[in-house]
Amino acid sequence: MTDGQWNAFCEYRENLRKKCGQWLNLADRLSPLQKAAAEKDTPEYPLETSVVYNTAYDEIQKEDEIKLIVIGDNPGKDEQLKKNRRYLVGQSGKIADGFFRRNPELGVDFRKNVIIMNKTPVHTAKTSHLKYLLKNGGQEIAELIEQSQREMAEMAARLHQELIEQKSPGEKSAQLWLVGYAELKGRGLFLSYRDVLKNAYHGKTTWDDVFVFQHFSMNRFLVDLKDFRASNDGLSLEDSLKKLGHQHRDEIFGA
């Protein structure tokens, strides 16, 4: 990274670490809700971290080249374990890692060239369980989920734009991928994230480097990409990703 990129990343990292520490003050309120939300459809598991800061950020060095920001939904069962405390380390993360390993022409090492984010650091076993927290957690929990979305959207957009604006001459612009968009439309859980992110790019050319895809979970990303390429014969993988990612982006954001 250039000096400017590194400084922007360090600012992002410390800001998120601070915010997660503040939000963890509600762990005593969150944990019972998170356990209750999982009871109906999730086998029992050790709930160890209610609000998850991504410790993988602490291993990123100035010498690393960041080519991509990937934004999932929220930390699941694997991500919140004390031995992990990282984003996208479960089955979805393995699928993502495998995709880039099988396609070296993209030039992306998923564990070295990618900054992985979420739309909120509040853990639930399944993203849909956030609805239970919103319904049963009272105003304070609802405000936490709302605030965390808004702040994480602002931080993601700021870092992405700085990575592009501070890049070295000739360096390819970093892309931002939102993976998983079901809760970004209709009456979805992440409408606040969607709206704040869009506003952060208003009038900026960096919006061209924002893409939206199906989630890696359940192979939805791979199936969607395969179907798209089947109906767009002749496009390279890179061009297919750009076209598909912009297609979904325009569906969700309207432009």
XYZ file of C-alpha atoms in Angstrom, residues 99 219-233 237 240-241 244:
20
model
C -13.270 -19.381 -6.209
C -23.085 -21.648 -3.711
C -25.461 -18.871 -4.765
C -22.622 -16.669 -6.032
C -21.189 -19.480 -8.149
C -24.562 -20.590 -9.552
C -25.560 -17.026 -10.424
C -22.230 -16.374 -12.147
C -22.433 -19.670 -14.045
C -25.945 -18.888 -15.302
C -24.890 -15.385 -16.337
C -21.889 -16.643 -18.290
C -24.018 -19.292 -19.993
C -26.272 -16.558 -21.392
C -23.363 -14.220 -22.203
C -21.080 -16.498 -24.162
C -14.487 -14.020 -16.356
C -18.609 -11.203 -16.631
C -18.010 -10.213 -13.021
C -23.089 -9.015 -13.470
